[in-house]
Amino acid sequence: KNEVEQSPQNLTAQEGEFITINCSYSVGISALHWLQQHPGGGIVSLFMLSSGKKKHGRLIATINIQEKHSSLHITASHPRDSAVYICAVTVGNLIFGKGTKLSVKP
Amino acid sequence: EPEVTQTPSHQVTQMGQEVILRCVPISNHLYFYWYRQILGQKVEFLVSFYNNEISEKSEIFDDQFSVERPDGSNFTLKIRSTKLEDSAMYFCASSGQGIVNQPQHFGDGTRLSIL
């Protein structure tokens, strides 16, 4: 059974800090997704990747297939980045991690 | 940018009643999905739908659940006889290609409260 583990569960940062959220999984996958869930509940897809690294604005996602590990980085964090960040993997369908709740203080 | 829309945003229903959650996927998308998230828990896959039939379903998606694409734009999730444990946020998603090839676009969810 594939499990998706995220760390940390909760993260508080000061505005401007560099943030890293980690995700590890236990079996082979077709792709890995990073999602952002807003306080109101809506979900936005940030990245889908199967190898290497992707960058979008201040967000960077990396994946190491051999180590079954991915990281999401946020540079120059801002209070509007406060949300729950969810890692999900494609194994037939999507399997989700429990999410990392990020709070960025001004 | 096109988006997935879900209605209603909040549904309150008596236990045992039928409920229909509605979704309008992005118009040129071909793959449709339903997920649920019980309060405080992780998002869980319910069902995927392609070419007018279910592609995959989870063990959560039992006989009380059904999905339908009644016309060219709507995608619905029906829960036949609701239970207290069906209370959750339900998300619809769509993608242009299959789950391996394209990210999914999610709706804002319907919060279902069973009394």
Short mmCIF file of C-alpha atoms in Angstrom, two decimals:
data_model
loop_
_atom_site.label_atom_id
_atom_site.label_comp_id
_atom_site.label_asym_id
_atom_site.label_seq_id
_atom_site.Cartn_x
_atom_site.Cartn_y
_atom_site.Cartn_z
CA LYS A 1 0.00 0.00 0.00
CA ASN A 2 1.46 3.36 -1.00
CA GLU A 3 1.70 5.91 1.75
CA VAL A 4 2.51 9.55 1.25
CA GLU A 5 4.24 11.19 4.18
CA GLN A 6 4.75 14.91 4.50
CA SER A 7 6.89 16.87 6.90
CA PRO A 8 6.54 19.02 8.78
CA GLN A 9 2.83 18.85 9.64
CA ASN A 10 2.82 22.48 10.71
CA LEU A 11 5.23 25.25 9.85
CA THR A 12 5.36 28.85 11.01
CA ALA A 13 7.71 31.24 9.26
CA GLN A 14 8.50 34.92 9.25
CA GLU A 15 7.87 36.86 6.08
CA GLY A 16 10.86 36.62 3.76
CA GLU A 17 12.07 33.23 5.00
CA PHE A 18 12.96 30.37 2.68
CA ILE A 19 10.59 27.45 3.25
CA THR A 20 10.95 23.76 2.48
CA ILE A 21 8.21 21.16 2.70
CA ASN A 22 9.10 17.51 2.21
CA CYS A 23 7.21 14.55 0.79
CA SER A 24 8.18 10.91 0.67
CA TYR A 25 6.31 7.95 -0.76
CA SER A 26 6.73 4.23 -0.66
CA VAL A 27 6.17 2.72 -4.13
CA GLY A 28 6.75 3.55 -7.78
CA ILE A 29 4.67 6.40 -9.10
CA SER A 30 3.81 7.91 -12.47
CA ALA A 31 3.85 11.51 -11.28
CA LEU A 32 3.85 13.65 -8.17
CA HIS A 33 1.68 16.68 -7.55
CA TRP A 34 1.98 19.62 -5.24
CA LEU A 35 -1.34 21.26 -4.40
CA GLN A 36 -2.29 24.31 -2.36
CA GLN A 37 -5.46 24.31 -0.26
CA HIS A 38 -6.72 27.71 0.77
CA PRO A 39 -8.33 28.39 4.16
CA GLY A 40 -11.75 28.35 2.48
CA GLY A 41 -11.06 24.81 1.25
CA GLY A 42 -10.42 25.31 -2.47
CA ILE A 43 -7.56 23.34 -4.04
CA VAL A 44 -5.16 24.65 -6.65
CA SER A 45 -2.64 22.53 -8.52
CA LEU A 46 0.84 24.03 -8.24
CA PHE A 47 3.07 21.45 -9.91
CA MET A 48 2.97 18.08 -11.54
CA LEU A 49 6.37 16.47 -12.02
CA SER A 50 7.87 13.09 -12.75
CA SER A 51 11.55 14.02 -12.72
CA GLY A 52 13.94 16.86 -12.00
CA LYS A 53 12.80 20.29 -11.00
CA LYS A 54 10.12 22.82 -11.88
CA LYS A 55 9.91 26.51 -11.01
CA HIS A 56 6.99 28.89 -11.04
CA GLY A 57 7.57 32.34 -9.61
CA ARG A 58 8.78 31.93 -6.03
CA LEU A 59 7.88 28.23 -5.92
CA ILE A 60 10.27 25.43 -6.78
CA ALA A 61 9.47 21.72 -6.76
CA THR A 62 12.04 18.96 -6.99
CA ILE A 63 11.75 15.21 -7.13
CA ASN A 64 14.24 12.39 -6.66
CA ILE A 65 12.69 9.25 -8.10
CA GLN A 66 15.40 6.92 -6.78
CA GLU A 67 14.94 8.19 -3.23
CA LYS A 68 11.16 8.50 -3.58
CA HIS A 69 11.28 12.02 -2.25
CA SER A 70 10.11 15.45 -3.32
CA SER A 71 10.48 18.92 -1.88
CA LEU A 72 8.52 22.11 -2.34
CA HIS A 73 10.45 25.30 -1.73
CA ILE A 74 9.07 28.80 -1.31
CA THR A 75 11.54 31.65 -1.61
CA ALA A 76 10.92 35.05 -0.01
CA SER A 77 7.78 33.81 1.73
CA HIS A 78 4.82 36.14 2.15
CA PRO A 79 1.74 36.03 4.39
CA ARG A 80 -0.39 35.29 1.34
CA ASP A 81 1.50 31.98 1.02
CA SER A 82 -0.27 30.82 4.20
CA ALA A 83 -2.20 27.70 3.23
CA VAL A 84 -2.08 23.92 3.45
CA TYR A 85 0.34 22.39 0.96
CA ILE A 86 -0.52 18.87 -0.13
CA CYS A 87 1.65 16.31 -1.85
CA ALA A 88 -0.17 13.71 -3.94
CA VAL A 89 1.15 10.86 -6.07
CA THR A 90 -0.30 9.15 -9.13
CA VAL A 91 -0.59 5.41 -8.65
CA GLY A 92 -3.51 4.63 -10.90
CA ASN A 93 -5.45 7.34 -9.14
CA LEU A 94 -4.26 10.11 -6.83
CA ILE A 95 -3.13 9.31 -3.28
CA PHE A 96 -2.79 12.32 -1.03
CA GLY A 97 -0.62 13.21 1.91
CA LYS A 98 -2.10 14.80 5.00
CA GLY A 99 -0.77 18.22 4.09
CA THR A 100 1.54 20.76 5.68
CA LYS A 101 -0.10 23.80 7.23
CA LEU A 102 2.04 26.85 6.58
CA SER A 103 1.59 30.15 8.38
CA VAL A 104 3.74 33.07 7.31
CA LYS A 105 3.80 35.94 9.80
CA PRO A 106 4.37 39.52 8.69
CA GLU B 1 -8.74 31.25 -17.01
CA PRO B 2 -11.40 28.54 -17.27
CA GLU B 3 -12.33 26.91 -13.99
CA VAL B 4 -14.26 24.02 -12.53
CA THR B 5 -17.42 25.17 -10.78
CA GLN B 6 -19.31 23.28 -8.09
CA THR B 7 -22.78 23.84 -6.69
CA PRO B 8 -23.98 24.22 -4.07
CA SER B 9 -21.10 25.48 -1.95
CA HIS B 10 -22.80 24.12 1.17
CA GLN B 11 -25.50 21.45 1.38
CA VAL B 12 -27.29 20.46 4.56
CA THR B 13 -29.34 17.26 4.37
CA GLN B 14 -31.16 14.97 6.76
CA MET B 15 -29.70 11.50 7.22
CA GLY B 16 -31.27 9.02 4.85
CA GLN B 17 -32.04 11.61 2.20
CA GLU B 18 -30.61 11.59 -1.29
CA VAL B 19 -28.24 14.36 -2.30
CA ILE B 20 -26.85 15.39 -5.67
CA LEU B 21 -23.67 17.39 -5.91
CA ARG B 22 -23.10 19.20 -9.16
CA CYS B 23 -19.98 20.09 -11.07
CA VAL B 24 -19.29 21.85 -14.33
CA PRO B 25 -15.84 20.77 -15.52
CA ILE B 26 -13.69 22.82 -17.87
CA SER B 27 -15.39 22.62 -21.23
CA ASN B 28 -12.77 20.81 -23.33
CA HIS B 29 -11.70 18.41 -20.59
CA LEU B 30 -12.34 14.70 -20.97
CA TYR B 31 -11.47 13.21 -17.58
CA PHE B 32 -13.52 13.88 -14.47
CA TYR B 33 -12.99 13.02 -10.82
CA TRP B 34 -14.65 13.21 -7.43
CA TYR B 35 -12.75 13.39 -4.15
CA ARG B 36 -13.82 13.84 -0.58
CA GLN B 37 -12.15 15.32 2.47
CA ILE B 38 -13.57 14.59 5.91
CA LEU B 39 -12.89 17.48 8.27
CA GLY B 40 -9.31 17.36 9.55
CA GLN B 41 -8.36 14.44 7.33
CA LYS B 42 -6.62 14.02 4.00
CA VAL B 43 -8.25 14.18 0.61
CA GLU B 44 -9.42 10.78 -0.66
CA PHE B 45 -10.10 9.61 -4.20
CA LEU B 46 -13.66 8.48 -4.89
CA VAL B 47 -14.05 7.92 -8.61
CA SER B 48 -12.74 8.80 -12.05
CA PHE B 49 -14.89 9.04 -15.17
CA TYR B 50 -13.99 9.01 -18.85
CA ASN B 51 -15.91 8.43 -22.04
CA ASN B 52 -19.21 8.22 -20.16
CA GLU B 53 -18.16 5.49 -17.83
CA ILE B 54 -16.35 4.96 -14.56
CA SER B 55 -12.62 4.36 -15.10
CA GLU B 56 -11.72 3.65 -11.50
CA LYS B 57 -13.36 3.80 -8.13
CA SER B 58 -12.15 3.47 -4.57
CA GLU B 59 -13.55 1.20 -1.89
CA ILE B 60 -15.29 4.26 -0.45
CA PHE B 61 -17.40 4.50 -3.62
CA ASP B 62 -19.93 1.83 -2.71
CA ASP B 63 -23.46 1.18 -3.99
CA GLN B 64 -24.88 4.31 -2.38
CA PHE B 65 -22.74 6.47 -4.67
CA SER B 66 -23.24 7.07 -8.38
CA VAL B 67 -21.93 9.50 -10.96
CA GLU B 68 -23.46 10.78 -14.11
CA ARG B 69 -22.74 13.14 -16.94
CA PRO B 70 -26.35 13.95 -17.87
CA ASP B 71 -25.47 16.43 -20.60
CA GLY B 72 -22.41 17.90 -22.25
CA SER B 73 -21.50 20.15 -19.36
CA ASN B 74 -22.52 18.75 -15.96
CA PHE B 75 -20.94 15.98 -13.92
CA THR B 76 -22.87 14.90 -10.85
CA LEU B 77 -22.25 12.82 -7.75
CA LYS B 78 -25.33 11.27 -6.16
CA ILE B 79 -25.42 9.82 -2.69
CA ARG B 80 -28.56 7.73 -2.39
CA SER B 81 -29.20 7.39 1.32
CA THR B 82 -26.90 9.67 3.23
CA LYS B 83 -25.23 8.70 6.49
CA LEU B 84 -23.69 10.90 9.15
CA GLU B 85 -20.24 9.78 8.05
CA ASP B 86 -20.85 11.19 4.56
CA SER B 87 -20.38 14.66 6.02
CA ALA B 88 -17.31 16.01 4.25
CA MET B 89 -16.05 18.41 1.63
CA TYR B 90 -16.52 16.97 -1.85
CA PHE B 91 -14.24 18.14 -4.65
CA CYS B 92 -14.76 17.74 -8.35
CA ALA B 93 -11.78 17.89 -10.70
CA SER B 94 -11.19 17.62 -14.42
CA SER B 95 -8.24 17.23 -16.75
CA GLY B 96 -7.77 17.37 -20.48
CA GLN B 97 -5.79 14.18 -20.60
CA GLY B 98 -5.35 11.27 -18.26
CA ILE B 99 -4.06 11.52 -14.73
CA VAL B 100 -0.48 10.75 -15.73
CA ASN B 101 -0.24 13.37 -18.42
CA GLN B 102 -1.88 16.51 -17.10
CA PRO B 103 -2.55 18.16 -13.77
CA GLN B 104 -6.11 18.27 -12.56
CA HIS B 105 -8.14 21.41 -12.08
CA PHE B 106 -10.18 21.38 -8.90
CA GLY B 107 -13.43 23.09 -8.02
CA ASP B 108 -13.85 24.96 -4.75
CA GLY B 109 -15.75 22.06 -3.23
CA THR B 110 -19.19 21.42 -1.77
CA ARG B 111 -19.39 21.15 1.99
CA LEU B 112 -21.94 18.43 2.77
CA SER B 113 -23.38 18.35 6.26
CA ILE B 114 -25.59 15.41 7.23
CA LEU B 115 -27.86 15.95 10.24
#
